[in-house]
């Protein structure tokens, strides 16, 4: 039995899997509305921010809004080599590849676009210019984009800020439902050790909660912080 | 699914964003550019370079040209990417079905090269070779700047100064561009468009983006007709942080300069026949500046000569 099942949860409340608990995200409501508007309006958008600020979570929030339309292509460029033409043709399955069919009005979301080759970037720009792509969303560091793409983006940049301490508390409250098991004081201490990275923060919360559950504690205390390398714990 | 009915353009009666910056969203959208001379040069089999800064309408122009040759299988479009070779042979082979089936290169094709500032010497040489062999009839390069060194001597000779520099739109043309997109709506009067254009560094793409921002914010604030003050305020709030910082720096610099100039008042000496002013503004020494009445006849005379 895993720690979260012992605590009465069906799934891991601190999961960092893509698309998990997006509705519980903190501080993403306004950026999500901005992103959805820009996609709808057919703009090229950049989601900029350091690691762990919720760029991927924001993309997934937007994807949820377009659910059922089969119009969104999400691709994590750091995982695999992207071939935009193939991605587009996948929309029509094997028929698309055989008859060289390219869909129109698609939304392309390129996460971690740093790994994207210049050729594919130009191809994406071509598809955008020719209306095959209604909108392109780049997530990553904007400074790495070539000038002609940056010019097309203009001021359509959604800057995400690092998680603040109070946001971290709210995030945990949203995920756990209450702060009875993991008190605010401990959350703030875990946050201080996470260097503004939401992903790392959730991982550390998970580790601390796991240790506390294994030790049959009813509330997480400072001694459980040892699990994340806190000497004072 | 998202609700389009919440968007500002839906409230104005548009089903999609009228200020989309996609090139040639609307057909025949080319504003302020003489298309005929460019088409004439293509028909005459000339080589030309169309030079313009980013966002000034190169791709829109290119798409308009492509539209003129639509369906004739006579035109190839290629975009140059830095450090990646252009597959011109493949493009010439796949241009027609006959070429594809017989594995033969097409003849007398028109080549459109986008992002030509990224062209390499090898690609330029390949274009020269295909021109000599007759596979290519005319070439039009589209880029941000013409660099003589990147092209071969033969291409430079054939270009023979055939460089069209796209000039900035006049404020009236900017109004025309916006009106083509949004029509005559009360929300955004002509003088506001002119003001936004001035604030967009005379860049058409920036103009459309700023118009979208202003109209969107105005709609949120339920403004029925924008004024110059509204446009100024709304544009300031929609500016990204970096642009704001840049503007603040420029403002600080200009105000510093203005103060410097204010301190140095020109010394005016009176002589018997005319006034002589000695003005020194940061290194410039302009002596013997005469009064307007005295200077006018000579100036007129000089102009007539």
Coordinates of C-alpha atoms in Angstrom, one line a residue, chain A:
Chain A
X1 CA 0.0 0.0 0.0
X2 CA 1.5 3.3 -1.0
X3 CA 1.8 6.3 1.4
X4 CA -1.1 8.2 -0.3
X5 CA -3.5 5.3 -0.1
X6 CA -2.7 5.0 3.6
X7 CA -3.6 8.7 3.8
X8 CA -6.9 8.1 2.0
X9 CA -6.0 9.3 -1.5
X10 CA -6.7 7.3 -4.6
X11 CA -3.8 8.8 -6.6
X12 CA -0.6 10.6 -5.6
X13 CA -1.6 14.2 -4.7
X14 CA 2.0 15.4 -5.4
X15 CA 2.2 13.9 -8.9
X16 CA 4.3 15.9 -11.3
X17 CA 3.1 14.1 -14.3
X18 CA 2.2 16.2 -17.3
X19 CA -1.4 17.3 -17.2
X20 CA -2.0 16.0 -13.6
X21 CA -4.0 18.3 -11.3
X22 CA -3.9 21.2 -13.8
X23 CA -7.2 22.5 -12.4
X24 CA -5.5 22.9 -9.0
X25 CA -2.7 25.0 -10.4
X26 CA -2.0 28.3 -8.6
X27 CA -1.5 31.6 -10.4
X28 CA -2.3 30.2 -13.8
X29 CA -5.9 31.4 -14.2
X30 CA -5.0 34.8 -15.8
X31 CA -2.1 33.4 -18.0
X32 CA -4.4 30.5 -19.1
X33 CA -7.1 33.0 -20.2
X34 CA -4.5 35.0 -22.1
X35 CA -3.1 31.9 -23.8
X36 CA -6.6 30.7 -24.8
X37 CA -7.5 34.1 -26.2
X38 CA -4.2 34.2 -28.3
X39 CA -4.8 30.7 -29.6
X40 CA -8.3 31.6 -30.6
X41 CA -7.2 34.8 -32.2
X42 CA -4.6 33.0 -34.3
X43 CA -1.5 34.4 -32.8
X44 CA 2.0 33.0 -32.3
X45 CA 2.6 33.0 -28.6
X46 CA 5.6 32.4 -26.3
X47 CA 5.2 31.1 -22.8
X48 CA 8.4 32.2 -21.1
X49 CA 9.6 31.4 -17.6
X50 CA 12.3 29.6 -15.7
X51 CA 12.2 25.9 -14.9
X52 CA 9.3 24.8 -12.7
X53 CA 7.1 27.9 -13.1
X54 CA 4.3 25.9 -14.7
X55 CA 4.8 26.3 -18.4
X56 CA 3.7 22.8 -19.2
X57 CA 0.8 23.0 -16.7
X58 CA -0.3 26.1 -18.6
X59 CA -0.2 24.4 -21.9
X60 CA -2.3 21.5 -20.5
X61 CA -4.8 24.0 -19.1
X62 CA -5.2 25.4 -22.6
X63 CA -5.5 22.0 -24.1
X64 CA -8.4 21.2 -21.8
X65 CA -10.2 24.2 -23.2
X66 CA -10.0 22.8 -26.7
X67 CA -10.9 19.3 -25.7
X68 CA -12.8 17.2 -28.2
X69 CA -11.9 19.4 -31.2
X70 CA -8.9 17.3 -32.3
X71 CA -7.2 20.4 -33.2
X72 CA -4.3 20.6 -30.8
X73 CA -0.9 19.0 -31.3
X74 CA 1.3 19.0 -28.2
X75 CA 4.9 18.0 -28.6
X76 CA 7.7 17.9 -26.0
X77 CA 10.8 18.7 -28.1
X78 CA 13.2 17.6 -25.3
X79 CA 11.9 14.0 -25.5
X80 CA 12.1 13.2 -29.2
X81 CA 13.2 14.7 -32.5
X82 CA 10.2 16.5 -34.0
X83 CA 9.0 16.2 -37.6
X84 CA 6.3 18.8 -37.9
X85 CA 5.1 17.5 -41.3
X86 CA 4.6 14.0 -39.9
X87 CA 2.9 15.5 -36.8
X88 CA 0.4 17.4 -39.0
X89 CA -0.3 14.4 -41.2
X90 CA -1.0 12.2 -38.2
X91 CA -4.3 14.1 -37.8
X92 CA -5.7 12.0 -40.6
X93 CA -4.0 8.8 -39.6
X94 CA -2.5 6.5 -42.3
X95 CA -4.7 8.2 -44.9
X96 CA -2.9 11.5 -44.3
X97 CA 0.5 10.0 -45.0
X98 CA -0.6 8.1 -48.1
X99 CA -2.4 11.0 -49.7
X100 CA -0.1 13.7 -48.3
X101 CA -3.0 15.4 -46.5
X102 CA -2.2 18.4 -44.3
X103 CA -5.0 19.6 -42.0
X104 CA -5.8 23.3 -41.6
X105 CA -6.4 25.4 -38.6
X106 CA -4.4 23.3 -36.1
X107 CA -2.9 24.5 -32.9
X108 CA 0.7 23.5 -32.4
X109 CA 2.2 23.5 -28.9
X110 CA 6.0 23.1 -28.7
X111 CA 7.2 22.5 -25.2
X112 CA 10.9 22.9 -24.5
X113 CA 11.4 24.2 -28.0
X114 CA 15.1 24.7 -27.3
X115 CA 15.8 21.3 -28.8
X116 CA 13.8 22.1 -32.0
X117 CA 16.0 22.3 -35.1
X118 CA 16.1 25.6 -37.1
X119 CA 14.7 23.6 -40.1
X120 CA 11.6 22.5 -38.2
X121 CA 11.1 26.0 -36.8
X122 CA 11.1 27.4 -40.3
X123 CA 8.7 24.7 -41.3
X124 CA 6.4 25.6 -38.4
X125 CA 6.6 29.2 -39.5
X126 CA 5.7 28.2 -43.0
X127 CA 2.6 26.2 -41.9
X128 CA 1.6 29.2 -39.7
X129 CA 2.0 31.7 -42.5
X130 CA -0.1 29.5 -44.8
X131 CA -2.9 28.9 -42.3
X132 CA -2.3 25.2 -41.8
X133 CA -1.5 26.2 -38.3
X134 CA -4.0 28.5 -36.6
X135 CA -1.6 29.2 -33.7
X136 CA 1.8 28.2 -32.4
X137 CA 2.6 28.2 -28.8
X138 CA 6.3 28.0 -27.8
X139 CA 7.2 27.1 -24.2
X140 CA 10.7 27.8 -23.1
X141 CA 13.3 30.6 -23.1
X142 CA 12.3 33.2 -25.7
X143 CA 15.9 34.4 -26.2
X144 CA 16.6 31.2 -28.1
X145 CA 14.1 32.0 -30.9
X146 CA 15.4 33.4 -34.2
X147 CA 14.7 37.0 -35.0
X148 CA 12.0 36.4 -37.6
X149 CA 10.0 34.2 -35.3
X150 CA 10.4 36.6 -32.3
X151 CA 9.1 39.4 -34.6
X152 CA 6.0 37.4 -35.4
X153 CA 5.4 36.8 -31.7
X154 CA 5.8 40.5 -30.9
X155 CA 4.4 41.3 -27.5
X156 CA 2.4 38.0 -27.3
X157 CA 4.7 36.8 -24.5
X158 CA 3.2 35.2 -21.4
X159 CA 5.8 35.5 -18.6
X160 CA 5.4 33.1 -15.7
X161 CA 6.8 34.0 -12.4
X162 CA 8.4 31.6 -10.0
X163 CA 6.3 30.1 -7.2
X164 CA 6.1 32.4 -4.1
X165 CA 5.9 30.9 -0.6
X166 CA 2.2 31.7 -0.2
X167 CA 1.5 30.2 -3.6
X168 CA 3.3 27.0 -2.5
X169 CA 1.1 26.8 0.5
X170 CA -2.0 27.2 -1.7
X171 CA -0.8 24.6 -4.1
X172 CA -0.4 22.0 -1.3
X173 CA -3.8 23.0 0.1
X174 CA -5.4 22.5 -3.4
X175 CA -3.7 19.1 -3.8
X176 CA -4.3 17.7 -0.3
X177 CA -7.6 19.4 0.4
X178 CA -6.5 20.6 3.8
X179 CA -3.3 21.4 5.7
X180 CA -4.0 19.0 8.6
X181 CA -1.4 16.4 7.7
X182 CA 1.2 18.8 6.2
X183 CA 1.2 22.1 8.2
X184 CA 2.0 25.5 6.7
X185 CA 5.2 26.0 8.7
X186 CA 6.6 22.7 7.2
X187 CA 5.5 23.6 3.7
X188 CA 7.3 26.9 3.9
X189 CA 10.5 25.1 5.0
X190 CA 10.2 22.6 2.1
X191 CA 9.6 25.6 -0.2
X192 CA 12.8 27.3 1.0
X193 CA 14.7 24.2 -0.1
X194 CA 13.1 24.0 -3.5
X195 CA 14.7 27.1 -5.2
X196 CA 11.4 28.3 -6.7
X197 CA 11.0 25.1 -8.8
X198 CA 7.4 23.9 -8.4
X199 CA 8.3 20.4 -9.7
X200 CA 11.1 20.0 -7.2
X201 CA 8.9 21.4 -4.4
X202 CA 6.2 18.8 -5.1
X203 CA 8.8 16.0 -5.2
X204 CA 10.1 17.1 -1.8
X205 CA 6.6 17.3 -0.3
X206 CA 6.0 13.8 -1.5
X207 CA 9.2 12.5 0.1
X208 CA 8.5 14.2 3.4
X209 CA 4.9 12.9 3.5
X210 CA 6.0 9.4 2.5
X211 CA 8.6 9.4 5.4
X212 CA 6.0 10.7 7.9
X213 CA 3.4 8.1 6.8
X214 CA 6.0 5.3 7.0
X215 CA 6.8 6.5 10.5
X216 CA 3.1 6.3 11.4
X217 CA 3.0 10.0 12.2
X218 CA -0.4 11.8 12.2
X219 CA 1.2 15.2 11.3
X220 CA 4.4 15.9 9.4
X221 CA 6.9 17.5 11.8
X222 CA 10.4 19.1 11.4
X223 CA 12.1 15.7 12.0
X224 CA 10.7 14.4 8.8
X225 CA 12.5 17.1 6.9
X226 CA 15.6 14.9 7.2
X227 CA 14.3 13.0 4.2
X228 CA 15.0 16.0 2.0
X229 CA 18.4 16.6 3.5
X230 CA 17.5 19.1 6.1
X231 CA 20.2 18.9 8.8
X232 CA 18.1 20.7 11.4
X233 CA 15.3 18.2 10.9

